[in-house]
Coordinates of C-alpha atoms in Angstrom, one line a residue:
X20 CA -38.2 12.1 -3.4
X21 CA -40.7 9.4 -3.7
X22 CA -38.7 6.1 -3.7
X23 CA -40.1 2.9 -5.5
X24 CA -39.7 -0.9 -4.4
X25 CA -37.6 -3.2 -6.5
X26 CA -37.8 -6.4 -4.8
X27 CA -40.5 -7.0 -1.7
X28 CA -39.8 -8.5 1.2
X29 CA -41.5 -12.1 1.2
X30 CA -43.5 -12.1 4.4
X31 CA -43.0 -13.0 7.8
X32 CA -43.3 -16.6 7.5
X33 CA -40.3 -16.6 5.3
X34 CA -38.5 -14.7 7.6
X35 CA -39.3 -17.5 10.9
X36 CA -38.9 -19.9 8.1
X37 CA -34.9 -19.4 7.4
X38 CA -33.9 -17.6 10.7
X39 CA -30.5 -18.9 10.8
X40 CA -28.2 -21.5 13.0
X41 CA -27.8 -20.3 16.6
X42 CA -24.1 -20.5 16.2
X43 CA -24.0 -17.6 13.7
X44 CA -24.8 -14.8 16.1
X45 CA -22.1 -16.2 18.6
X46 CA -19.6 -17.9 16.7
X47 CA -16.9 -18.5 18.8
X48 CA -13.9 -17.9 16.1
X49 CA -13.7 -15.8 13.2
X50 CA -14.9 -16.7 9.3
X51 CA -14.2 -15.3 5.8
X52 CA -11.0 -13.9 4.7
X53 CA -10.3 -13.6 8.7
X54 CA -9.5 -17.0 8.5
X55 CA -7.9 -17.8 5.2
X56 CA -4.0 -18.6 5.2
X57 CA -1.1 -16.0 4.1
X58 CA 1.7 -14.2 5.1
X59 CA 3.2 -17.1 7.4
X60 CA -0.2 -17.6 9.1
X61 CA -2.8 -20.2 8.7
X62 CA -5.9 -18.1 10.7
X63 CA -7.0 -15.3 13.1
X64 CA -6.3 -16.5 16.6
X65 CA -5.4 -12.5 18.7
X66 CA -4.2 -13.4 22.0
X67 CA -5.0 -17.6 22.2
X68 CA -2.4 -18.7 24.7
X69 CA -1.4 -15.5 26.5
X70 CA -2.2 -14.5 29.5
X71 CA -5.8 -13.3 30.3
X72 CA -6.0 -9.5 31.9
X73 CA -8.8 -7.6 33.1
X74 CA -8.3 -3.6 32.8
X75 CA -10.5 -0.6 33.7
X76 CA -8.0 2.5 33.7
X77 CA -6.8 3.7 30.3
X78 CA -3.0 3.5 31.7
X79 CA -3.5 -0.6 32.0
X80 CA -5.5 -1.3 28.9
X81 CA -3.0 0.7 26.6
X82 CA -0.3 -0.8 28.2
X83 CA -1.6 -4.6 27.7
X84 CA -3.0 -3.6 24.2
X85 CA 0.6 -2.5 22.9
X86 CA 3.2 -5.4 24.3
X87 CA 4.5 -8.0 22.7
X88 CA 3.5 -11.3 22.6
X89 CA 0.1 -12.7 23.1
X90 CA -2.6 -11.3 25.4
X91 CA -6.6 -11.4 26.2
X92 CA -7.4 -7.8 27.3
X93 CA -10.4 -7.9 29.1
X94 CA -12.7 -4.5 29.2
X95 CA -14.2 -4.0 32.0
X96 CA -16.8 -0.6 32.3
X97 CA -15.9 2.1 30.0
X98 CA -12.2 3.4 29.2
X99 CA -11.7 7.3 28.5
X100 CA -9.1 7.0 25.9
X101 CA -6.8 10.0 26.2
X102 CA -6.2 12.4 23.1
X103 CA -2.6 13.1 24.0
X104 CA -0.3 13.7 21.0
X105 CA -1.8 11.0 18.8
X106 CA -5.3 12.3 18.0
X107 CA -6.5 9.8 20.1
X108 CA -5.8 6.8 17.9
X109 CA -3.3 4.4 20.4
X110 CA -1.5 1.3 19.2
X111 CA -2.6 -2.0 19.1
X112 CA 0.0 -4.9 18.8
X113 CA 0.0 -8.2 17.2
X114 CA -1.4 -11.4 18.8
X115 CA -4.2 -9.3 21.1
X116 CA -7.5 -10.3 21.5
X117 CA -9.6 -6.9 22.7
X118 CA -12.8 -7.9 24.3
X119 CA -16.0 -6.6 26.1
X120 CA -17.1 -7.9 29.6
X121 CA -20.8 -8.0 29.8
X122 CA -22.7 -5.6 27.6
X123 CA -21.6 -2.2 29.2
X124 CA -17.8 -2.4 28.1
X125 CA -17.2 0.7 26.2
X126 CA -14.0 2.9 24.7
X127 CA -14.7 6.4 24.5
X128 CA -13.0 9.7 23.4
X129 CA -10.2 7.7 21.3
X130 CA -9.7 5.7 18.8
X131 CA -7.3 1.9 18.0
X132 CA -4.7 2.1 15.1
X133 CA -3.7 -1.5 14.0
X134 CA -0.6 -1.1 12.1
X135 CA 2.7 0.4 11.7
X136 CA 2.7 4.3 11.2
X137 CA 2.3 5.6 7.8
X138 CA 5.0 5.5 5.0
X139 CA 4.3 5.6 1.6
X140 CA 7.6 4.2 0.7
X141 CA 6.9 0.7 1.5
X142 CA 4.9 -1.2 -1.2
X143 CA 5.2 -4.4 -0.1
X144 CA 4.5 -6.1 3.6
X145 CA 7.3 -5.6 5.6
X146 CA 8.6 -8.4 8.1
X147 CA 7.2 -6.8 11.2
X148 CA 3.5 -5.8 10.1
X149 CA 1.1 -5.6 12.6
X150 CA -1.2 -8.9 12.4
X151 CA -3.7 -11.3 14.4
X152 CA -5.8 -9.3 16.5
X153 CA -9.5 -9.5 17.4
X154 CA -11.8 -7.1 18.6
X155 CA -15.2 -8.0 20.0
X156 CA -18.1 -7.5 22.4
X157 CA -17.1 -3.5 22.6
X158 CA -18.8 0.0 22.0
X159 CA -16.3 2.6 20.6
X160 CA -17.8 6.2 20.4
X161 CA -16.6 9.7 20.4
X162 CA -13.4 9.1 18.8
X163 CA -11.5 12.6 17.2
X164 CA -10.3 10.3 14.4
X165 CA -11.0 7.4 13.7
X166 CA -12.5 4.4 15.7
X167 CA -10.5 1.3 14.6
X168 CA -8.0 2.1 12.2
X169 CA -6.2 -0.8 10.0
X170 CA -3.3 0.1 7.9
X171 CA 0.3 -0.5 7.0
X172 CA -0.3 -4.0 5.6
X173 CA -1.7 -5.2 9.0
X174 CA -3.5 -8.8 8.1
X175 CA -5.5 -11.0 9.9
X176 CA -7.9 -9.2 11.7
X177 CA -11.6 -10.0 13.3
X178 CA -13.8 -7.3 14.1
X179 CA -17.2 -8.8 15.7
X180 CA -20.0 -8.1 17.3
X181 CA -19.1 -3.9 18.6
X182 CA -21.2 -1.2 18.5
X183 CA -19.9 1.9 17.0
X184 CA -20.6 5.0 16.5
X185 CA -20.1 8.8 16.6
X186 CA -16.5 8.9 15.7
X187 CA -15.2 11.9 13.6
X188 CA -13.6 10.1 10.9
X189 CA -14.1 6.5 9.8
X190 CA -15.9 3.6 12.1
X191 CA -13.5 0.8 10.3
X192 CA -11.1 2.0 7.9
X193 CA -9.1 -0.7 6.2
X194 CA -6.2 0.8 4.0
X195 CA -2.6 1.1 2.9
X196 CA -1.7 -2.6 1.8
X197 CA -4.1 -4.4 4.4
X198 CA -5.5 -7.7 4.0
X199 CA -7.4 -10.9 5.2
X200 CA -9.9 -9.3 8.0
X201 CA -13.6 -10.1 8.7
X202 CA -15.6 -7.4 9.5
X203 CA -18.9 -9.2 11.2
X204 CA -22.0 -8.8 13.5
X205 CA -21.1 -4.9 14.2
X206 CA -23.9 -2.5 14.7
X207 CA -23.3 1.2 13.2
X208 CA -25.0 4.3 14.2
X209 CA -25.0 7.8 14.4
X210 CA -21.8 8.0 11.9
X211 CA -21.1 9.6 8.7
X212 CA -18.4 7.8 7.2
X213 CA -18.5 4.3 8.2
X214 CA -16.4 1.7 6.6
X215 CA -12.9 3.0 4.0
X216 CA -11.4 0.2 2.5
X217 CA -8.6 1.5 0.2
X218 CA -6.2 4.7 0.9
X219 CA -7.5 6.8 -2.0
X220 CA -7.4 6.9 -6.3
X221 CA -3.2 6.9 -5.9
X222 CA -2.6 4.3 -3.6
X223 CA -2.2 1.4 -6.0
X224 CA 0.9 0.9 -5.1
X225 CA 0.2 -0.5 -1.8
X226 CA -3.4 -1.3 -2.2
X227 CA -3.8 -3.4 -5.5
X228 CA -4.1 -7.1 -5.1
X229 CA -4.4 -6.5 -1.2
X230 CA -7.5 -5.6 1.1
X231 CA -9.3 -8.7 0.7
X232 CA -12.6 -8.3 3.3
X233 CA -15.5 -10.0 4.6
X234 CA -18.6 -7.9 5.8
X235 CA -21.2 -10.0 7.1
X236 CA -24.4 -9.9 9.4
X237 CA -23.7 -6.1 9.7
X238 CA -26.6 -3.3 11.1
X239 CA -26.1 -0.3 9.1
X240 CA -28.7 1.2 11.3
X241 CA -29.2 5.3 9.9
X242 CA -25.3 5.5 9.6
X243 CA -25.1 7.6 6.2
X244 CA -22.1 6.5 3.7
X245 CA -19.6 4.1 3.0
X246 CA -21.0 0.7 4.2
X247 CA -17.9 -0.2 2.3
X248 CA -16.8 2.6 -0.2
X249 CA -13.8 0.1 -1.9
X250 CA -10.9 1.1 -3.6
X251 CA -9.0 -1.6 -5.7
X252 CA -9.5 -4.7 -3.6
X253 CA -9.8 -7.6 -6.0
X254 CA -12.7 -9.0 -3.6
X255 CA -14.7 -7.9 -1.3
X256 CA -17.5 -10.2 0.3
X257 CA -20.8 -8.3 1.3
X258 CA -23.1 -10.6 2.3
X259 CA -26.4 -10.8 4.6
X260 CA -26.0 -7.3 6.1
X261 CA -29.2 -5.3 7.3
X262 CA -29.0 -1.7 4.9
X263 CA -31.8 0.9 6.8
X264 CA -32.1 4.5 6.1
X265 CA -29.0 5.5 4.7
X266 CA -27.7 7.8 1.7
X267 CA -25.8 5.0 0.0
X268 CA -24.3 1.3 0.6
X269 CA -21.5 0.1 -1.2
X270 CA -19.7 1.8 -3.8
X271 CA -16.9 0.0 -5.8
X272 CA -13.9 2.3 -8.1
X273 CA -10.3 1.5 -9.2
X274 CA -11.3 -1.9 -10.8
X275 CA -11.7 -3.3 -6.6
X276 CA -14.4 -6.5 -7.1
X277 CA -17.7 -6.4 -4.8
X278 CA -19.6 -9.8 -4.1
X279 CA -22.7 -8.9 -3.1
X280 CA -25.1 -11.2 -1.8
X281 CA -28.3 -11.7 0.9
X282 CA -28.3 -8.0 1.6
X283 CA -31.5 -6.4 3.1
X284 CA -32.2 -2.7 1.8
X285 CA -34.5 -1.0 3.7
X286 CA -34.7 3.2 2.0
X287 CA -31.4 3.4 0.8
X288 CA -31.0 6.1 -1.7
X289 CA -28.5 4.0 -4.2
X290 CA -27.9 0.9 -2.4
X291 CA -24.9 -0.2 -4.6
X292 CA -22.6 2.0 -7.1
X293 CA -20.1 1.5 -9.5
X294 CA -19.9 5.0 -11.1
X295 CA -18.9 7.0 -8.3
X296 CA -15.9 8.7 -7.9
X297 CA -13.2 7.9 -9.4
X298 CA -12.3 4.7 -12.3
X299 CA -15.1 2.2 -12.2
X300 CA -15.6 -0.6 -10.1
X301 CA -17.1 -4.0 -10.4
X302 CA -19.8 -5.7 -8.9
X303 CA -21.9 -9.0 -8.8
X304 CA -25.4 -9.0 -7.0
X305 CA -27.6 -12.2 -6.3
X306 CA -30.5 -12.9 -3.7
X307 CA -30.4 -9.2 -2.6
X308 CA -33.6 -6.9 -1.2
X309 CA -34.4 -3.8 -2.1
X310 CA -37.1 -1.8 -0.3
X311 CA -38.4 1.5 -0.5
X312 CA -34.3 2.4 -2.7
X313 CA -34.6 4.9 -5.1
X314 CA -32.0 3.0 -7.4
X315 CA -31.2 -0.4 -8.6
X316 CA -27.9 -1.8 -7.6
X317 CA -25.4 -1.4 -10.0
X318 CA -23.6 -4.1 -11.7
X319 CA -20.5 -4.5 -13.8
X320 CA -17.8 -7.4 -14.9
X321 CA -16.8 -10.3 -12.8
X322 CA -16.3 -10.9 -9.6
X323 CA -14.4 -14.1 -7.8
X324 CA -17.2 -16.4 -6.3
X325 CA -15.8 -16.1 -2.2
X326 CA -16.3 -20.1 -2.1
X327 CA -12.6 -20.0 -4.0
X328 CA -10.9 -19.0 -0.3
X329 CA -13.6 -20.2 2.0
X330 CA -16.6 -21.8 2.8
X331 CA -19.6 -20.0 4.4
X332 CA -23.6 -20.2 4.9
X333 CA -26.1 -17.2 3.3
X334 CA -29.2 -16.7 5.1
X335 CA -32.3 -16.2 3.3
X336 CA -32.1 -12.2 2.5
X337 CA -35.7 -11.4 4.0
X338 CA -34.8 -13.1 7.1
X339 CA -32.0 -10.3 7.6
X340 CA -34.3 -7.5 8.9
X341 CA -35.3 -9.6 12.2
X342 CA -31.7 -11.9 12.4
X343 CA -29.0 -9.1 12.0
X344 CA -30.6 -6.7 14.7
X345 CA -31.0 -9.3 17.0
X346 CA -27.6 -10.6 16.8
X347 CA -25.4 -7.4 15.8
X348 CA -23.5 -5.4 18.1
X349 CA -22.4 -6.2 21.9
X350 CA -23.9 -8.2 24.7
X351 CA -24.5 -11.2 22.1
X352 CA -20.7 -13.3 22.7

């Protein structure tokens, strides 16, 4: 199918004109909902204050990754993660920070599960949900589930500058009552469906009113779907990700509330939906490119400006194409 341009890019001296603050592509703590008080916290801080490990065997980082207390677990080289009797997804507990060494740090084979197990009994957060945990500066591939998994009402969560790709389920799912993570500076690749947020159609009960997310200065590079497919998140902050070659981009149902903003589309079938699968969505778009899309982005009702919970900086949407690939994925922190 021929597809048509709705919005050109404005040149390359607009793009060197607003490339963006140096401190964006390395911030050194998180931002968006990531960093806005609730449930007895006031931020994201993972493992600040506990002890600082190193691992390179699978045995010592799932053993650091799942104790109590605080911890900086260190990657070092590339981690077989075992398939055992969970699928491969292993445990991550509260107060961890999960970071790369270098830019060859890498978890293969398996994937992370940040939550309690499933049980659709509980409705509301329980006292011991999984919560304050950062995972940066890694590339997580080959999982036979998911790659990072957030669920049970988990909250507080930063996900930053990985590179991911090749799992057989979900890249990020977010789901089940989560809320407050920032999903940010990731690259995505050779993946199907990328980024869940929201269980499915009858998971109100734990979903509604919960799942707030910020997706920023993301590289949807080829990965095909769900860059996020949202289910009844009152708002969801998409703002100055890079959109190249994929079937769609962000689709919003069950009433969930998309701010959309800054976003580079680069031949994206239907960069933004509404009517997809499921009750309607709504959406709000400003400052957004389209190029070479075969479909306007959709737009219904109102959406809650982000600046209510937190303050950020957009850069200008046709700098995206040359900032977000330069910045996104590992070897960058």
């Amino acid at each position: 199918m021929r597809r048509r341009t709705l919005l050109a890019a404005t040149g390359a001296a607009a793009v060197a004109a607003s490339l963006p603050r140096e401190a964006h592509a390395a911030a050194a703590g998180p931002d968006g909902f990531a960093t806005v008080p609730g449930y007895g916290l006031s931020t994201t801080t993972g493992g600040a204050g506990g002890p600082v490990v190193t691992v390179s065997s699978p045995a010592a980082f799932l053993d650091y990754i799942n104790r109590p207390g605080p911890y900086v677990v260190q990657v070092s080289g590339t981690i077989a993660l075992p398939t055992g009797t969970s699928d491969g997804m292993h445990p991550v507990a509260s107060h961890k920070t999960i970071v790369g060494l270098g830019s060859t740090a890498a978890l293969t084979g398996g994937g992370l599960t940040i939550g309690l197990p499933v049980d659709d009994d509980v409705t509301s957060p329980p006292s011991n949900a999984v919560h304050n945990v950062i995972i940066r500066n890694l590339r997580l591939s080959g999982a036979s589930d998911d790659l990072i998994n957030v669920q049970m009402f988990t909250h507080h969560i930063w996900i930053d500058h990985n590179d991911l790709s090749d799992g057989d389920d979900g890249a990020v799912d977010i789901k089940r009552g989560s809320d407050l993570v920032t999903v940010s500076w990731n690259r995505f690749h050779d993946h199907d469906k990328t980024l869940l947020l929201g269980h499915d159609d009858d998971n109100a009960a734990q979903d509604a009113g919960r799942l707030r997310t910020t997706y920023h200065h993301n590289y949807f590079d080829g990965s095909d779907q769900r860059h996020p497919r949202v289910r009844f998140a009152p708002l969801v902050h998409v703002y100055n990700n890079y959109f190249r070659d994929n079937s769609y981009g962000i689709a919003s149902t069950n009433d969930a509330g998309l701010f959309v903003e800054g976003n580079y589309f680069f031949s994206v079938n239907n960069p933004g939906r509404v009517d997809f699968s499921g009750p309607l969505g709504r959406m709000v778009q400003r400052d957004n490119i389209l190029v070479e899309c075969n479909h306007a982005i959709e737009v219904r009702g109102t959406v809650t400006d982000p600046r209510t919970f937190y303050p950020y900086a957009v850069d200008s949407a046709a700098s995206v194409p040359t900032v977000v690939p330069a910045g996104a994925g590992v070897g960058k922190v």
